[in-house]
XYZ file of C-alpha atoms in Angstrom:
333
model
C 15.347 -3.179 17.875
C 12.941 -5.900 16.743
C 10.717 -5.190 13.746
C 8.539 -6.991 11.201
C 9.765 -6.213 7.693
C 8.580 -6.752 4.134
C 11.489 -8.478 2.371
C 9.819 -8.330 -1.028
C 6.419 -7.428 -2.397
C 4.054 -10.382 -2.702
C 0.425 -11.259 -2.070
C -0.010 -12.671 1.441
C 3.781 -12.819 1.839
C 4.807 -13.280 5.465
C 6.549 -10.450 7.285
C 9.906 -11.381 8.801
C 10.838 -10.603 12.390
C 14.381 -9.223 12.427
C 16.795 -7.095 14.408
C 17.306 -3.685 12.767
C 19.001 -0.456 13.871
C 16.858 1.995 15.854
C 15.532 4.786 13.607
C 17.583 7.943 13.152
C 16.094 11.069 14.715
C 15.658 14.183 12.553
C 15.451 17.686 14.027
C 11.627 17.792 13.982
C 11.115 14.166 15.066
C 10.105 12.470 18.277
C 11.473 9.000 18.992
C 8.645 6.832 20.295
C 8.851 3.602 22.253
C 5.959 1.686 20.717
C 3.524 0.071 23.143
C 0.773 -0.832 20.657
C 0.153 -0.685 16.915
C -3.087 -0.803 14.951
C -3.406 -3.145 11.983
C -5.145 -1.958 8.823
C -6.081 -3.445 5.467
C -3.806 -0.758 4.018
C -0.839 -2.662 5.465
C -1.767 -5.769 3.498
C -2.333 -3.787 0.306
C 1.071 -2.138 0.561
C 2.742 -5.506 1.240
C 0.957 -6.942 -1.803
C 2.363 -4.143 -3.968
C -0.941 -2.439 -4.800
C 0.440 1.024 -4.040
C 3.918 0.650 -5.576
C 3.319 3.335 -8.241
C 2.542 6.012 -5.629
C 4.139 4.842 -2.366
C 7.674 3.869 -3.221
C 8.823 1.771 -0.282
C 11.979 -0.156 -1.071
C 12.208 -3.593 0.580
C 13.163 -4.370 3.198
C 10.849 -1.924 4.990
C 8.732 -1.953 8.139
C 4.926 -1.899 7.883
C 2.433 -0.321 10.282
C 0.350 2.894 10.182
C -1.026 3.332 13.747
C 0.928 3.792 16.958
C 0.538 4.536 20.648
C 3.567 4.825 22.873
C 5.896 6.991 24.941
C 8.285 9.676 23.692
C 11.834 8.775 24.711
C 13.804 11.453 22.844
C 13.083 14.593 20.805
C 14.859 16.387 17.964
C 16.448 19.796 18.406
C 13.525 21.673 16.799
C 10.682 19.843 18.577
C 8.573 22.180 20.723
C 5.291 20.338 21.369
C 6.533 17.168 23.066
C 9.022 16.017 25.655
C 10.380 12.663 26.867
C 7.767 10.818 28.905
C 4.755 12.090 26.929
C 2.217 9.422 26.018
C 1.228 9.911 22.386
C -0.711 8.433 19.497
C -0.211 9.015 15.782
C -0.559 7.931 12.188
C 2.973 8.480 10.800
C 3.071 10.135 7.395
C 3.433 8.156 4.166
C 7.034 7.349 3.411
C 7.845 7.115 7.124
C 5.516 4.408 8.401
C 6.791 1.434 10.417
C 4.868 0.815 13.633
C 5.309 -2.975 13.615
C 8.491 -2.417 15.600
C 9.769 -1.467 19.041
C 10.619 2.156 18.153
C 9.712 4.703 15.478
C 10.781 8.269 14.682
C 7.810 10.490 13.750
C 7.615 14.120 12.670
C 6.024 16.021 15.550
C 3.387 17.465 13.189
C 1.879 13.972 12.901
C 1.653 13.368 16.659
C -0.916 14.107 19.384
C -1.031 13.477 23.119
C -2.840 10.226 23.861
C -6.380 10.545 25.270
C -6.013 10.190 29.030
C -8.862 7.707 29.391
C -7.638 5.235 26.769
C -5.222 2.360 27.158
C -2.295 2.129 24.758
C -4.113 -0.587 22.826
C -7.279 1.506 22.546
C -5.323 4.578 21.472
C -3.411 2.608 18.826
C -6.714 1.562 17.242
C -7.723 5.148 16.554
C -5.466 7.330 14.344
C -5.898 6.009 10.794
C -9.642 5.340 11.009
C -10.339 8.524 12.965
C -8.448 10.713 10.518
C -10.130 8.976 7.587
C -13.590 9.591 9.063
C -12.766 13.197 9.969
C -11.296 14.034 6.573
C -14.265 12.491 4.744
C -17.119 13.790 6.903
C -15.764 17.131 8.112
C -13.237 18.254 5.491
C -14.598 16.792 2.254
C -18.327 16.352 2.868
C -18.857 19.264 5.258
C -21.529 17.122 6.915
C -24.121 19.237 8.746
C -26.836 18.668 11.291
C -29.981 17.296 9.680
C -28.233 15.744 6.692
C -28.300 12.048 5.790
C -25.166 9.954 5.330
C -24.754 6.355 4.180
C -21.629 4.745 5.640
C -20.874 1.361 4.114
C -19.469 -1.523 6.185
C -20.492 -0.047 9.507
C -18.844 -2.719 11.659
C -15.388 -2.194 10.138
C -12.619 0.004 11.487
C -13.556 3.179 9.604
C -17.278 2.415 9.849
C -17.401 2.100 13.640
C -15.664 5.455 14.045
C -17.485 7.253 11.212
C -20.937 6.298 12.527
C -20.151 7.845 15.907
C -18.634 10.986 14.383
C -21.577 11.457 11.991
C -24.043 11.172 14.881
C -22.068 13.756 16.860
C -22.309 16.053 13.832
C -26.103 15.656 13.937
C -26.646 13.510 10.859
C -29.022 10.627 10.213
C -26.867 7.553 9.591
C -27.549 4.480 7.476
C -25.089 1.626 7.192
C -24.665 -1.942 5.978
C -23.841 -4.833 8.300
C -24.454 -8.531 8.730
C -26.999 -9.777 11.230
C -24.274 -10.569 13.750
C -23.104 -6.937 13.721
C -26.472 -5.178 13.751
C -26.565 -4.686 17.517
C -23.048 -3.247 17.475
C -23.671 -0.615 14.796
C -26.989 0.376 16.384
C -25.210 0.842 19.728
C -22.808 3.212 17.954
C -25.714 5.314 16.674
C -26.746 3.908 13.294
C -30.373 4.833 12.569
C -30.889 2.455 9.637
C -29.069 -0.869 9.218
C -29.296 -2.747 5.925
C -28.406 -6.442 6.056
C -26.119 -6.694 3.040
C -26.634 -10.459 2.835
C -30.401 -10.158 2.351
C -31.231 -6.680 1.050
C -30.084 -4.294 -1.670
C -29.226 -0.957 -0.090
C -29.853 0.918 -3.341
C -33.501 -0.170 -3.210
C -34.006 0.920 0.396
C -32.063 4.175 0.708
C -32.936 7.370 -1.164
C -32.166 11.098 -1.108
C -28.941 10.926 0.896
C -26.571 13.869 1.067
C -23.353 11.880 1.434
C -22.183 8.322 0.759
C -18.870 6.948 2.035
C -17.872 4.091 -0.239
C -15.361 1.544 1.056
C -16.293 -1.408 -1.130
C -15.819 -2.592 -4.709
C -16.574 -0.934 -8.043
C -20.030 -2.519 -8.289
C -21.046 -1.137 -4.893
C -19.597 2.242 -5.832
C -21.806 2.464 -8.910
C -24.906 1.351 -6.999
C -24.237 4.119 -4.490
C -25.004 6.781 -7.105
C -28.707 5.918 -6.874
C -28.776 6.556 -3.137
C -27.815 10.226 -3.444
C -30.009 13.262 -3.984
C -29.063 15.720 -6.746
C -26.012 17.644 -5.569
C -25.011 14.848 -3.193
C -21.451 13.689 -2.625
C -20.063 10.221 -3.279
C -16.702 9.942 -1.521
C -14.719 6.747 -1.947
C -11.881 5.597 0.300
C -11.310 2.437 -1.749
C -10.837 3.932 -5.215
C -10.648 4.579 -7.993
C -8.254 7.512 -7.407
C -8.793 10.731 -9.301
C -6.634 13.497 -10.751
C -7.015 15.663 -7.635
C -5.461 12.882 -5.566
C -2.572 12.658 -8.036
C -2.071 16.432 -7.844
C -1.926 16.405 -4.035
C 0.690 13.661 -4.105
C 2.747 15.592 -6.638
C 2.743 12.671 -9.070
C 4.189 13.063 -12.555
C 2.044 13.835 -15.581
C 1.870 10.208 -16.684
C 0.488 9.054 -13.321
C -1.926 11.991 -13.272
C -3.284 10.833 -16.634
C -3.532 7.259 -15.341
C -5.484 8.386 -12.263
C -7.815 10.453 -14.433
C -8.406 7.461 -16.703
C -9.086 5.106 -13.770
C -11.842 7.336 -12.433
C -13.282 8.513 -15.765
C -16.137 5.992 -15.771
C -17.502 6.763 -12.306
C -16.975 10.506 -12.754
C -19.039 10.490 -15.947
C -21.819 8.484 -14.293
C -21.784 10.784 -11.288
C -22.041 13.807 -13.559
C -25.044 12.313 -15.341
C -26.668 11.613 -11.956
C -26.067 15.191 -10.837
C -23.773 14.239 -7.971
C -20.116 14.770 -7.142
C -17.519 11.971 -7.035
C -14.197 12.239 -5.215
C -11.543 9.928 -3.808
C -9.856 10.300 -0.435
C -6.569 8.757 0.665
C -6.165 9.938 4.236
C -3.094 11.838 5.349
C -1.255 12.173 8.656
C -2.363 15.177 10.710
C -1.580 15.656 14.396
C -3.703 18.802 14.688
C -6.785 16.881 13.569
C -6.056 14.161 16.116
C -5.980 16.927 18.746
C -9.529 17.866 17.682
C -10.633 14.230 17.894
C -9.110 13.651 21.353
C -11.860 15.505 23.313
C -14.499 13.329 21.625
C -12.706 10.264 22.960
C -12.040 11.677 26.419
C -15.696 12.687 26.826
C -16.945 9.269 25.723
C -18.749 10.753 22.723
C -16.777 8.314 20.575
C -15.442 5.023 21.888
C -12.865 2.677 20.390
C -14.102 -0.636 19.032
C -11.503 -3.411 19.139
C -12.089 -6.937 17.906
C -8.835 -8.598 18.942
C -5.437 -7.809 20.439
C -2.518 -9.942 19.251
C 0.918 -10.180 20.878
C 3.777 -8.602 18.910
C 5.154 -12.021 17.925
C 1.851 -12.809 16.157
C 1.883 -9.779 13.851
C 1.525 -12.013 10.770
C -1.518 -13.667 12.309
C -3.020 -10.249 13.076
C -2.543 -9.137 9.479
C -4.080 -12.349 8.166
C -7.100 -11.857 10.435
C -7.639 -8.320 9.113
C -7.418 -9.570 5.520
C -10.378 -11.893 6.108
C -12.589 -8.791 6.387
C -14.555 -10.091 9.365
C -13.123 -7.929 12.149
C -15.613 -5.846 14.133
C -13.783 -2.603 14.640
C -9.991 -2.693 14.826
C -7.263 -5.271 15.351
C -4.319 -4.218 17.493
C -0.833 -5.555 18.214
C 0.455 -5.265 21.772
C 4.166 -4.492 21.444
C 5.047 -3.697 25.059
């Protein structure tokens, strides 16, 4: 099969299109013919080597964390899927590789594709949807009547999280440039702060939850937005000891993670709020809960551009610029 591989770690290094063997199928796997793959900033960060200490991919390896396609074969212990099923998924860490023509995925990571979505639309969903769900539902426990500040509302996670937060009954504030204001308002944002002109920490107060996806400076400013007892949840770091524990990292890495987050944890404690880090995980059952929201139109995909498979490097470069409104997708088939 054809696939785009990382030959060696390196910042902005080009992926190489090569012929590789089709993936081996384990007993609990489904073999998927890939029709479309979502592109995420996470792909670029892994290629650059930012996650080498915790995600030990050995070059050459295939990138790609979002997939929509058709099941062509199933392992002997698979019970939920059969050949011909249209699916979407975020393959688990250690087994990613959707910038290719086929991928083998553990059935626990897979869900049936929403019937009303195209393959390209479905491929834009898994990683950002699971991130939003795990932050807002699992970690924050967001409830009707609460207030949430979602940074970078026009980005991949932001466009999904705004819609999910509104469905949960929350008041939503976000940041966006002037060119994206109409988009985030159409998704349900109640308050839009133009990050080029205004300081969000001066305009927003007494929020229950903040989702941070920006740099360390923005993370620290976010503390002032929260009410006492509020929750600051970061999807861009720094990681904490709880994250290290979940990954089963060794004691040295646990100490490193604790040290990286010590500063913000201390400041959060002084402010009377809770800091935590979330690195989303693959979860087919959660995708099954998200599917009805997509099929009913409660949440809609937001796609900026669709690139042909041969232009995967161009798609990744476009995502790295940080200007995409919603998701970027590769059409494989």
